[in-house]
CSV table of C-alpha atoms and ligand atoms in Angstrom, one decimal:
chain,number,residue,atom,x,y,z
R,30,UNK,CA,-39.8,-16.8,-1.1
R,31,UNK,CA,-37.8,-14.5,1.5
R,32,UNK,CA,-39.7,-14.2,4.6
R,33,UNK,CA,-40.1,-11.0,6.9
R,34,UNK,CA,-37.6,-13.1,9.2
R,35,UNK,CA,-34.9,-13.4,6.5
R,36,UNK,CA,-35.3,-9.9,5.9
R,37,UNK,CA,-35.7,-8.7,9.7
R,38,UNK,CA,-32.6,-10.6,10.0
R,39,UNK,CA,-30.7,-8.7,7.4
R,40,UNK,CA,-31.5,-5.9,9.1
R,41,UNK,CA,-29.8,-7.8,12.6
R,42,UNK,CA,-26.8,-8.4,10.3
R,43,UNK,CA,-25.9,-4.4,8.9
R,44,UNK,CA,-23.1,-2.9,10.3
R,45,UNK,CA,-25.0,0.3,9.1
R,46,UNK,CA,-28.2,-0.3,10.9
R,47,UNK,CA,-26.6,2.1,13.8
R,48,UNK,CA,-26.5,5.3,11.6
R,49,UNK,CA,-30.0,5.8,10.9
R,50,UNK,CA,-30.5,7.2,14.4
R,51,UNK,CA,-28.6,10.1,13.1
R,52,UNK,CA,-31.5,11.0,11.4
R,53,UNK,CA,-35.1,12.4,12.3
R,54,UNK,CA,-37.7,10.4,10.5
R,55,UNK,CA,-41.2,10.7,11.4
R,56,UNK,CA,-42.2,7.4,13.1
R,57,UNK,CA,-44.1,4.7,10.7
R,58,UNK,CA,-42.9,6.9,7.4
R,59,UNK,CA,-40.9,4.8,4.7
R,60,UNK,CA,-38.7,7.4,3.1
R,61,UNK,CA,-37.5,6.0,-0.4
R,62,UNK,CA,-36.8,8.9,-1.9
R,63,UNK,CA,-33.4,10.4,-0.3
R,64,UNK,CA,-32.3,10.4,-3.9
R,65,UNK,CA,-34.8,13.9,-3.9
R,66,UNK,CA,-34.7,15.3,-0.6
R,67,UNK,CA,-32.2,13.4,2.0
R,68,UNK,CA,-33.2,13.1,5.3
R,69,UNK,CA,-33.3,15.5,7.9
R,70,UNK,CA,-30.4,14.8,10.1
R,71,UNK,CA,-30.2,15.2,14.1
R,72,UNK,CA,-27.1,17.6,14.0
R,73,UNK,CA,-29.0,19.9,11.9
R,74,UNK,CA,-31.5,21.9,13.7
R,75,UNK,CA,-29.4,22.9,16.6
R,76,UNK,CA,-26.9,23.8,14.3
R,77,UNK,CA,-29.2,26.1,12.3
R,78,UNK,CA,-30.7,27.8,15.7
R,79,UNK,CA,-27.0,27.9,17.2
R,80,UNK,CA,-26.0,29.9,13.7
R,81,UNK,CA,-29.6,32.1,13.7
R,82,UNK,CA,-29.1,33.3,17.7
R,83,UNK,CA,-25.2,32.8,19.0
R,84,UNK,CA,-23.7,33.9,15.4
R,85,UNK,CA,-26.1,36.5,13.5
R,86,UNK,CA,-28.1,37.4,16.5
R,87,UNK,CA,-25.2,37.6,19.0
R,88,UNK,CA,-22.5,38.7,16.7
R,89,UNK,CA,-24.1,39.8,13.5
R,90,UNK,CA,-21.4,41.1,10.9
R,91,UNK,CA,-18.6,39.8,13.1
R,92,UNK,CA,-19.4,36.9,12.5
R,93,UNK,CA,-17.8,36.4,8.7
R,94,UNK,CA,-14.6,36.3,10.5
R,95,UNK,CA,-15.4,35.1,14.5
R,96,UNK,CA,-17.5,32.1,12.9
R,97,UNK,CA,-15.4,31.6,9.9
R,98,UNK,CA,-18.3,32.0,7.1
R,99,UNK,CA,-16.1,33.7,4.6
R,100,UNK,CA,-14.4,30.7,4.3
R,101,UNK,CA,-17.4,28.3,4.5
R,102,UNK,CA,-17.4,27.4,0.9
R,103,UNK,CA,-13.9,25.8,1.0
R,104,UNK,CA,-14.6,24.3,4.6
R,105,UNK,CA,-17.6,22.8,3.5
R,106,UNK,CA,-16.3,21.9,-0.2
R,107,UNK,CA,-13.3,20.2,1.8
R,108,UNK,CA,-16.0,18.2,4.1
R,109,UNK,CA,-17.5,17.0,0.7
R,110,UNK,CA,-14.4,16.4,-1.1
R,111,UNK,CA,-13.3,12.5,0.9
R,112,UNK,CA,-17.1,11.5,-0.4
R,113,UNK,CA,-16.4,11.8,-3.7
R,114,UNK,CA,-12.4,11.1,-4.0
R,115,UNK,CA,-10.7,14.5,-4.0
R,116,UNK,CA,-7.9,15.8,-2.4
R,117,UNK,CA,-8.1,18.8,-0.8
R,118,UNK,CA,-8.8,22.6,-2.2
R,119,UNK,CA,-10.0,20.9,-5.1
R,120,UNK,CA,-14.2,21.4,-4.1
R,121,UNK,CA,-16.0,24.3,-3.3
R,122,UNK,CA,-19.6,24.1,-2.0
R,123,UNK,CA,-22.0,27.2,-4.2
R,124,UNK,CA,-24.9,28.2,-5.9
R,125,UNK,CA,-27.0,25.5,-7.4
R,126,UNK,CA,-26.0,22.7,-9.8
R,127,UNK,CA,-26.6,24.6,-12.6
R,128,UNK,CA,-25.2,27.5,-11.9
R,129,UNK,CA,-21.7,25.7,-11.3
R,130,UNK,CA,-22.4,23.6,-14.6
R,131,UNK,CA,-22.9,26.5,-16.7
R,132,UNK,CA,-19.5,28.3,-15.1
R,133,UNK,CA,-17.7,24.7,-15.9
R,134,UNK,CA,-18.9,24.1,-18.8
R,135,UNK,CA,-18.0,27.9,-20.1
R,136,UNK,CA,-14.4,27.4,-18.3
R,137,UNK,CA,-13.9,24.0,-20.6
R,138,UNK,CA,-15.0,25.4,-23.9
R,139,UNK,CA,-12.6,28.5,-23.3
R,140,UNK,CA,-9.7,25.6,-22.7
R,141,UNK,CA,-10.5,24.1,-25.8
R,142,UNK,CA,-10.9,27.0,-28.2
R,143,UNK,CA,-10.3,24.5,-31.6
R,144,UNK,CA,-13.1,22.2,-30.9
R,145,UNK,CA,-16.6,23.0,-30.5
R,146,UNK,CA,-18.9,20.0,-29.9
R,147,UNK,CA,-20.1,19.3,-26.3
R,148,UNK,CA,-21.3,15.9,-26.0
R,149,UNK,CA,-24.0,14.3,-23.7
R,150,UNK,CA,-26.6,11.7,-23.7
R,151,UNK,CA,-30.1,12.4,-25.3
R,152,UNK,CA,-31.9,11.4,-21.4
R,153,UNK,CA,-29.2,13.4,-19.9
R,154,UNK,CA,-30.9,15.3,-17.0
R,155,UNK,CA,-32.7,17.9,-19.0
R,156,UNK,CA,-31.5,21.0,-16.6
R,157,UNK,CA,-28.0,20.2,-17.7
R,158,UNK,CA,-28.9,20.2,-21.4
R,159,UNK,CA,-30.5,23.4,-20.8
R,160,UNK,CA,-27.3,25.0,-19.3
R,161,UNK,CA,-25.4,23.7,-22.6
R,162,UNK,CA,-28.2,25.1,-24.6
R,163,UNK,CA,-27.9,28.5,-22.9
R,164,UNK,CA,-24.0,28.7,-23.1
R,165,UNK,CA,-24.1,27.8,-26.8
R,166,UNK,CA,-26.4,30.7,-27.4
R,167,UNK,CA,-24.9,32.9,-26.0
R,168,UNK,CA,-22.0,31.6,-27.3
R,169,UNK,CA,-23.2,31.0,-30.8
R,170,UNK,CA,-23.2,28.3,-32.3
R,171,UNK,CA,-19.7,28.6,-34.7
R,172,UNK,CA,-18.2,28.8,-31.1
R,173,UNK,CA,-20.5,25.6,-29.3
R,174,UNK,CA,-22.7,23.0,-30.1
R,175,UNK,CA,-24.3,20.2,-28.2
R,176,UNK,CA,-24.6,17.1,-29.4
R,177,UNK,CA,-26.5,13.9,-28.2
R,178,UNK,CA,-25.8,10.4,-28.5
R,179,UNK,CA,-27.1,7.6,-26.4
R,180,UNK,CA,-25.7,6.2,-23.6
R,181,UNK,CA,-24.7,2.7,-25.0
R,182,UNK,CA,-22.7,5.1,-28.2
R,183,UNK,CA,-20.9,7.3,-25.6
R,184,UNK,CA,-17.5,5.5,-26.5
R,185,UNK,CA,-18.3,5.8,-30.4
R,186,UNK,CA,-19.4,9.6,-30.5
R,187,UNK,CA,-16.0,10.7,-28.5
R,188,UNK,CA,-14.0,11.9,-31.5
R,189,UNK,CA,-11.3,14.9,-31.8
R,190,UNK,CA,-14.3,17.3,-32.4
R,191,UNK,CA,-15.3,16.5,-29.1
R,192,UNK,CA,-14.2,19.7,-26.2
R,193,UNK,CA,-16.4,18.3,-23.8
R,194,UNK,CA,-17.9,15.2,-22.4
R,195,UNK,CA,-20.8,16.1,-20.5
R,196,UNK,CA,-22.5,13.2,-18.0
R,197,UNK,CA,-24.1,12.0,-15.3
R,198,UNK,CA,-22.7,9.2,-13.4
R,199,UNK,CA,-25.8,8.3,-12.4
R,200,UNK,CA,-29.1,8.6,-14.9
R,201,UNK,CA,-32.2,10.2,-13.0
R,202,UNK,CA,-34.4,8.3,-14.9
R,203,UNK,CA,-33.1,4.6,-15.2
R,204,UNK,CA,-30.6,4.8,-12.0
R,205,UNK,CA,-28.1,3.6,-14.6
R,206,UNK,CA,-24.5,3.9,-13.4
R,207,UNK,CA,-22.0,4.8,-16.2
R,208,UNK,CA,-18.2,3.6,-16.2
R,209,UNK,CA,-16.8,7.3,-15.0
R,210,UNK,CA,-12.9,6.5,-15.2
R,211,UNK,CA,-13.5,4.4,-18.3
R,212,UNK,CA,-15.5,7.4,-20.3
R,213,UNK,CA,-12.8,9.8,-18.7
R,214,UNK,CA,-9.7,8.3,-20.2
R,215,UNK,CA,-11.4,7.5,-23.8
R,216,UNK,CA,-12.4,11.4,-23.5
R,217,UNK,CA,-9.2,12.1,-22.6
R,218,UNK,CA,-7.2,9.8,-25.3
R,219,UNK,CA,-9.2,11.8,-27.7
R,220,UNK,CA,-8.3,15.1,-26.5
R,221,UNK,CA,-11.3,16.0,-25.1
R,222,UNK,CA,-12.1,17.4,-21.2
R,223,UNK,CA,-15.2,15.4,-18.9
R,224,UNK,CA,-17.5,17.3,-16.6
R,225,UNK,CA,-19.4,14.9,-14.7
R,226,UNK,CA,-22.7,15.5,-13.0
R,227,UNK,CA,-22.7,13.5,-9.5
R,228,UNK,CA,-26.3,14.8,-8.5
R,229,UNK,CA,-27.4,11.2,-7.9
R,230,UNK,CA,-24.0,9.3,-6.2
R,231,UNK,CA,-22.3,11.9,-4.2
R,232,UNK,CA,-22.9,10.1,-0.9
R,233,UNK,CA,-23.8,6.8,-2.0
R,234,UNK,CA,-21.8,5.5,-4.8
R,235,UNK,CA,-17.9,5.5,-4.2
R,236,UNK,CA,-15.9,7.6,-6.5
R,237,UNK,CA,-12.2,8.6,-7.1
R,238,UNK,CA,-12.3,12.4,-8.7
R,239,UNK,CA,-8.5,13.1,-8.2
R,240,UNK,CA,-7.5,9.3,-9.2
R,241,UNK,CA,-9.3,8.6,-12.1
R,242,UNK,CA,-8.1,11.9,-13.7
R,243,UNK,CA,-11.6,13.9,-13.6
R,244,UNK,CA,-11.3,17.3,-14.9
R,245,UNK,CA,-14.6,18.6,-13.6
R,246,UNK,CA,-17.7,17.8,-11.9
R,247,UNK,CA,-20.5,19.3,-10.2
R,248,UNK,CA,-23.2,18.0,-7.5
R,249,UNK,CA,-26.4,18.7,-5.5
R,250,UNK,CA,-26.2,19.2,-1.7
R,251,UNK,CA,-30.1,18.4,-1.0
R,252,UNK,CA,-30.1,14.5,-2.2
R,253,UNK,CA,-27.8,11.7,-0.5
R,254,UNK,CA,-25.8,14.7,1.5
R,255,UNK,CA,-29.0,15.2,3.5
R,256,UNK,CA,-27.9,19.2,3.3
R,257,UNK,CA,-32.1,20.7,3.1
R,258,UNK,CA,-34.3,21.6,0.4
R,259,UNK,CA,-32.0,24.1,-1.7
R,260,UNK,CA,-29.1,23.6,-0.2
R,261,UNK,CA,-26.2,24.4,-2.4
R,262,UNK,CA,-24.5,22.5,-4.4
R,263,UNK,CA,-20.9,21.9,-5.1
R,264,UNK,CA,-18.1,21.7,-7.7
R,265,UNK,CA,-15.1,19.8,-8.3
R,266,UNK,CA,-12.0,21.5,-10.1
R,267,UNK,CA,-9.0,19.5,-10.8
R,268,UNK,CA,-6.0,21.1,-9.3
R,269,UNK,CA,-4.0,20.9,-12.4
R,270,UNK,CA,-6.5,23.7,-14.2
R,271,UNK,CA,-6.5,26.0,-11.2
R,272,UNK,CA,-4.5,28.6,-12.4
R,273,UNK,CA,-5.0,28.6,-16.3
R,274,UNK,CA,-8.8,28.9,-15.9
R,275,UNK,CA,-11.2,32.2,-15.2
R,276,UNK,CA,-14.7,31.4,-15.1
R,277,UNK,CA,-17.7,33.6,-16.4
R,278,UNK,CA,-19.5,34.3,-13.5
R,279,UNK,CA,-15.9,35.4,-11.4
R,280,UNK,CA,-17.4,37.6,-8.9
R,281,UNK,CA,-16.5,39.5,-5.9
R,282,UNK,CA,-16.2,36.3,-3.7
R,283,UNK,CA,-14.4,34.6,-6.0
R,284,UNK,CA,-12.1,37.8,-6.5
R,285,UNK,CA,-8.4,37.6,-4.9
R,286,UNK,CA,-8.8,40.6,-2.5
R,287,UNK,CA,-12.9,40.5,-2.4
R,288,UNK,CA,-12.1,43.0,0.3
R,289,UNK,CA,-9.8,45.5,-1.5
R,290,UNK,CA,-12.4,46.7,-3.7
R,291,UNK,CA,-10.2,46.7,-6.8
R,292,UNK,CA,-12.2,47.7,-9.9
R,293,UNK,CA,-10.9,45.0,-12.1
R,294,UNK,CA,-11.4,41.3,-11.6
R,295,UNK,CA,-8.6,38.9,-10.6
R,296,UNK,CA,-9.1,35.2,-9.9
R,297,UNK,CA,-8.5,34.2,-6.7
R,298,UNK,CA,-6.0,31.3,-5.6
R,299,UNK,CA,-7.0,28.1,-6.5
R,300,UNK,CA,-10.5,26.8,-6.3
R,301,UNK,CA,-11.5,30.2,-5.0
R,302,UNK,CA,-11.7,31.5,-8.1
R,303,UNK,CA,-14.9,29.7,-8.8
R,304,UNK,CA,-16.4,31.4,-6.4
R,305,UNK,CA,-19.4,33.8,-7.4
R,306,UNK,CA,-21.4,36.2,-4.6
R,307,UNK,CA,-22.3,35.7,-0.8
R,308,UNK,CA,-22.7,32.2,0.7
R,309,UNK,CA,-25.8,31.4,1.8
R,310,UNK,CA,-24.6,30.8,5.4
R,311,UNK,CA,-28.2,29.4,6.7
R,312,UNK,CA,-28.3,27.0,4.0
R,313,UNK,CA,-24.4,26.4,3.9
R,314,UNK,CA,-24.3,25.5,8.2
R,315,UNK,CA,-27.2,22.9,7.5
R,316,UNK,CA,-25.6,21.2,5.0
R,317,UNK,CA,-22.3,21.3,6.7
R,318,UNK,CA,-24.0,19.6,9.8
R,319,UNK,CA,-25.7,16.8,7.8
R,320,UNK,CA,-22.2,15.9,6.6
R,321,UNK,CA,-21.6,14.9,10.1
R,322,UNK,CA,-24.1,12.0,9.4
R,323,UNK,CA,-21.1,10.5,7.3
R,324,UNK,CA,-18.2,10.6,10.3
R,325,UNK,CA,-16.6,7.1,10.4
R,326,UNK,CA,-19.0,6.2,7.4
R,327,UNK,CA,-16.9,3.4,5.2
R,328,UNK,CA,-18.2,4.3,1.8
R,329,UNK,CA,-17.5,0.9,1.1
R,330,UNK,CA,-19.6,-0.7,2.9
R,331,UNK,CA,-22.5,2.3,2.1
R,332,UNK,CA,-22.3,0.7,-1.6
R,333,UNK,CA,-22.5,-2.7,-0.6
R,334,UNK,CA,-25.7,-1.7,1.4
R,335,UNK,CA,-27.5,0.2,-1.2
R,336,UNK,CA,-26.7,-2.8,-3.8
R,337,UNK,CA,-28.6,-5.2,-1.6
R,338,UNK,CA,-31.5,-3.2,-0.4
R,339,UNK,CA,-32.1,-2.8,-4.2
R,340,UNK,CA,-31.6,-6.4,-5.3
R,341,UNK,CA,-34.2,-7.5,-2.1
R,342,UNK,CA,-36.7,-5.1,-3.6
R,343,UNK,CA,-36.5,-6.5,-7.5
R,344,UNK,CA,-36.4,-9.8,-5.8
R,345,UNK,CA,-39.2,-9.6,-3.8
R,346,UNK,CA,-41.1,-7.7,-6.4
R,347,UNK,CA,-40.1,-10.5,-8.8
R,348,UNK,CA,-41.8,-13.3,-7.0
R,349,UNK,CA,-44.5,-11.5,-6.5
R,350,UNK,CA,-47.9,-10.6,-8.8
R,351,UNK,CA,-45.8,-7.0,-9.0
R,352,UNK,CA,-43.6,-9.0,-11.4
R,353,UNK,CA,-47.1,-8.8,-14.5
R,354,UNK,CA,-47.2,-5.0,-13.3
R,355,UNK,CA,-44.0,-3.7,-13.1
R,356,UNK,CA,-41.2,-3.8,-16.1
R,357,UNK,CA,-38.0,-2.9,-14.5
R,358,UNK,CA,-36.1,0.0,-16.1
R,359,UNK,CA,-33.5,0.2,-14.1
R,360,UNK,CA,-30.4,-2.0,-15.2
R,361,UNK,CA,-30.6,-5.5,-13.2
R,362,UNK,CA,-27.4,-6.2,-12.5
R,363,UNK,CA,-26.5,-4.0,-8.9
R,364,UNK,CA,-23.5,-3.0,-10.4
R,365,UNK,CA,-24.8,-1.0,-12.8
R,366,UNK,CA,-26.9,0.9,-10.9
R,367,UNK,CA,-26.8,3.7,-8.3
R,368,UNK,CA,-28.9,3.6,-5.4
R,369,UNK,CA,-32.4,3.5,-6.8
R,370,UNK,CA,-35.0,1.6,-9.1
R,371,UNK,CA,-37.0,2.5,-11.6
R,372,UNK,CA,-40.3,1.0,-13.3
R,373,UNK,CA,-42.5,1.8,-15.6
R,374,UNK,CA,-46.3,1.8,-15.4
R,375,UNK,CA,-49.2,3.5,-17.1
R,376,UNK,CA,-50.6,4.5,-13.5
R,377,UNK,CA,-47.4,4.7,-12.5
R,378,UNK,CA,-48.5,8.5,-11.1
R,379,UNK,CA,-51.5,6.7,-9.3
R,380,UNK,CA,-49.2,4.4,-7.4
R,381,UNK,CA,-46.7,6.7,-6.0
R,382,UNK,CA,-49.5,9.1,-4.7
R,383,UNK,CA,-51.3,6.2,-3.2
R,384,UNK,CA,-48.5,4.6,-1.9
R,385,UNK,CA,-47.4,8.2,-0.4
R,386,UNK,CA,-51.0,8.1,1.3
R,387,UNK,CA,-50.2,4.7,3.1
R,388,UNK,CA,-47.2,6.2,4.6
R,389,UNK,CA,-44.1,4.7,1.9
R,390,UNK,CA,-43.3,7.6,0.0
R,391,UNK,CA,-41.5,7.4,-3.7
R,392,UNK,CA,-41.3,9.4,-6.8
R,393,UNK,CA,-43.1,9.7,-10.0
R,394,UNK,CA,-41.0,10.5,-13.3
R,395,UNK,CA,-42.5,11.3,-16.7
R,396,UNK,CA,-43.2,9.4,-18.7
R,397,UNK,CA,-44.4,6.6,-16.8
R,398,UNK,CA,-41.6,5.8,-13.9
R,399,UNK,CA,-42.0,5.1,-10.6
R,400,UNK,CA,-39.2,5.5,-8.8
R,401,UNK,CA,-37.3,4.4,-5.3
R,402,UNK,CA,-34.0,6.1,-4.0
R,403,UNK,CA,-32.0,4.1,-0.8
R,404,UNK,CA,-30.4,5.7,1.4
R,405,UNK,CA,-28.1,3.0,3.4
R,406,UNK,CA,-27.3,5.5,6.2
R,407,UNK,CA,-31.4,5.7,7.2
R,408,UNK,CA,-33.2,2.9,5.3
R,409,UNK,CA,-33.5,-0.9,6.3
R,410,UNK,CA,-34.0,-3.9,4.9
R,411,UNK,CA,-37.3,-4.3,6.6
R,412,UNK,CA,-38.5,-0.5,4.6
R,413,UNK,CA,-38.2,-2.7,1.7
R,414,UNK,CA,-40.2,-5.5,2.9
R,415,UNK,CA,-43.0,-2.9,4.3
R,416,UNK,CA,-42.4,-0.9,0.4
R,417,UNK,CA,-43.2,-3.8,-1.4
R,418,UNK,CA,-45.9,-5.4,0.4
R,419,UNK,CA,-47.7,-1.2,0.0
R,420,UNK,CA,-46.9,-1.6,-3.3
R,421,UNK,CA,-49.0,-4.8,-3.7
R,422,UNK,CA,-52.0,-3.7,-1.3
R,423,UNK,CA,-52.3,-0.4,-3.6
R,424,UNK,CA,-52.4,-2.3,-6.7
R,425,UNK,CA,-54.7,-5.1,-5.7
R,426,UNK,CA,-57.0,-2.5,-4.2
R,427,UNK,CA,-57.0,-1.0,-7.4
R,428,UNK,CA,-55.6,2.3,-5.1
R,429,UNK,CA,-53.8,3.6,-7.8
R,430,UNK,CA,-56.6,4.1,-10.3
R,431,UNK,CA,-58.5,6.6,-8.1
R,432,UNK,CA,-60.0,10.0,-9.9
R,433,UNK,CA,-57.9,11.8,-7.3
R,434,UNK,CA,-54.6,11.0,-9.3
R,435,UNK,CA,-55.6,12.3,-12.3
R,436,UNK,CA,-54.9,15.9,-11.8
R,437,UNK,CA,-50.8,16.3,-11.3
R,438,UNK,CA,-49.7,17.9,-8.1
R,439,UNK,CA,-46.5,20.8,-8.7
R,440,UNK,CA,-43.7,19.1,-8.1
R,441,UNK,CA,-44.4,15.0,-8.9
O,9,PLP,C1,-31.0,17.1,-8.8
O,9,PLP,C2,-30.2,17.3,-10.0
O,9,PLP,C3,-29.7,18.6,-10.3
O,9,PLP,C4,-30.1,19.8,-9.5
O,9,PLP,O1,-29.7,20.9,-10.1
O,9,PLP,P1,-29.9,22.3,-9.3
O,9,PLP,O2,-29.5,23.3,-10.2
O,9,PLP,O3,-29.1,22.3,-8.0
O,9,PLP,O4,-31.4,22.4,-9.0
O,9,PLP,C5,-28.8,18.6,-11.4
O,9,PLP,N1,-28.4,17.6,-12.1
O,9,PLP,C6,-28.9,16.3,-11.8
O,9,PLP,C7,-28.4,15.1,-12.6
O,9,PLP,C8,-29.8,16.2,-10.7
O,9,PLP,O5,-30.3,15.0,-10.4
């Protein structure tokens, strides 16, 4: 059995262990679930107040040029871009995820005006379904269909009917990690164009857009990028479709002269063009300061860290009375996973709300999931210790089955 010494020492060993006073945890709280709502870094306060008084208070309008926020979206998207393997001009930081999904997925289909299926996995994360589903009605459905397959048939169901490959690299649910550059180039032997969602590894699991030939992806500024509830989100545009592309939702902002007023729509240059109305600048400077949190970050190393917190905590769960409780959904080789865990239990709702009440706070997923989320940049080897030892006091008190868990709180 590991020991809290072995583990404590773990923690004495991480080259990471420095970074998580970038962050502003509340003292004694166990945060497992970055993979929702990141961290609330240092730089990002000041950086709000400095952008509410010195900019819009002091300067007001001025400040779109003095402070640079007209170009915010392509600063920002540039900041993003070394996390997930693009070159520059290539990322823009906007809207929401599904709001960028639905302009990607609409610029795709219009590229590939002989084939009409859009394929994706049936426990794809249902708000990305739902975008498909809207496109294809409005659409109709001669024009766009989506189909389902499962994620272990991904390589069988890409055919030459296939326009687009639509996935997550990282399932929700399961954490399960799919083979990104793998799934690209069978997509792309087969004619057909990949828009990958990177809600759940942007920050945390190493990727190489430009390299490994991605055409499109999209992902969420509020989960390992630490940007704030709501914080936009970003997209990822291959260079190479730049100029033969014109998205849906084109509007003023992502007009070439936004300022000339013309009465027709143009694309702007490059990645501009994806571009829809007014940057949330509040939202947009936070997120910009959390990325701070990742200066001199080896993503490398980031990976190796999140693999190992999550094979101490199936470990020590393993060798514990957890191991009758718990079935692991998550994949079990590291590899295969991103940076949480996943297992199912009938009460599972019960445990996460009475392990939030002890202090260690995870997630509840429908059906039956409870789920962790690492964050090597803020959590230690010894949070997994104290996570797992909360996990066994709540279920041998029986804490879990207590009539204040049956009625479901909003958001879960
Ligand atoms: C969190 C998440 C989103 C969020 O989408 P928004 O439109 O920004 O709310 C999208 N896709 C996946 C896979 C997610 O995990």
């Amino acid at each position: 059995m590991i020991g809290w010494d072995a583990v404590a020492e773990l923690d004495r060993r991480d080259p990471l262990s420095r970074y998580r006073d970038r962050f502003a945890l509340p003292k004694g709280l166990i945060y497992l679930d970055g993979n929702s709502l990141g961290a609330l870094p240092r730089s990002v306060a000041t950086r709000v107040l400095d952008t509410v008084h010195e900019q819009w208070g002091e300067e007001l309008i001025g400040s779109w040029n003095s402070y640079g926020w007209i170009d915010m979206p392509l600063a920002v998207g540039d900041k993003i871009a070394p996390l997930v393997g693009a070159g520059p001009g290539q990322v823009i930081c906007a809207d929401s995820v599904s709001v960028n999904l639905f302009k990607l997925l609409a610029v795709a289909a219009a590229m590939q005006s002989e084939r009409r299926l859009v394929l994706t996995v049936s426990d794809n994360f249902p708000g990305d379904s739902y975008i498909a589903q809207g496109l294809t009605r409005l659409l109709g459905e001669n024009r766009l269909r989506l189909v389902k397959t499962t994620e272990a048939d991904i390589a069988r169901a890409i055919n030459t009917q296939v326009a687009v490959v639509l996935l997550s690299h990282v399932n929700f649910r399961t954490g399960r990690l799919l083979p990104m550059a793998d799934i690209t180039a069978a997509a792309h032997r087969a004619g057909a164009l990949v828009i990958w969602d990177v809600a759940h590894s942007a920050g945390v699991v190493p990727m190489e857009l430009d390299d490994w030939n991605v055409d499109f992806a999209v992902g969420c500024g509020y989960k390992f990028l630490n940007g704030g509830p709501g914080a936009p989100a970003f997209l990822y545009a291959a260079a190479r479709h730049h100029a033969n592309v014109q998205q849906p939702l084109g509007g003023w902002m992502g007009h070439r002269e936004p300022f000339a007023f013309e009465p027709d729509y143009a694309p702007g240059k490059g990645i501009r063009r994806f571009l829809t109305g007014t940057p949330p600048i509040l939202s947009m400077a936070a997120l910009d300061a959390a990325l701070d949190s990742f200066a001199g970050v080896d993503l490398e190393k980031l990976r190796i860290k999140s693999m190992a917190l999550g094979k101490l905590m199936v470990e020590l769960v393993q060798r514990t009375e957890l191991a009758d409780e718990l079935s692991l959904v998550s994949p079990a080789p590291p590899q295969l996973r991103g940076s949480q865990l996943s297992w199912s239990h009938p009460q599972a709702y019960g445990i996460v709300q009475a392990m939030i009440e002890r202090g260690v706070v995870a997630d509840f997923r429908e059906p039956d999931i409870l789920r962790v989320g690492f964050s090597p940049l803020y959590n230690s080897f010894c949070d997994i210790w104290e996570a797992v030892e909360c996990l066994r006091s709540v279920i041998a008190g029986g804490e879990h089955l207590d009539a204040r868990w049956r009625h479901r709180q909003r958001v879960t």
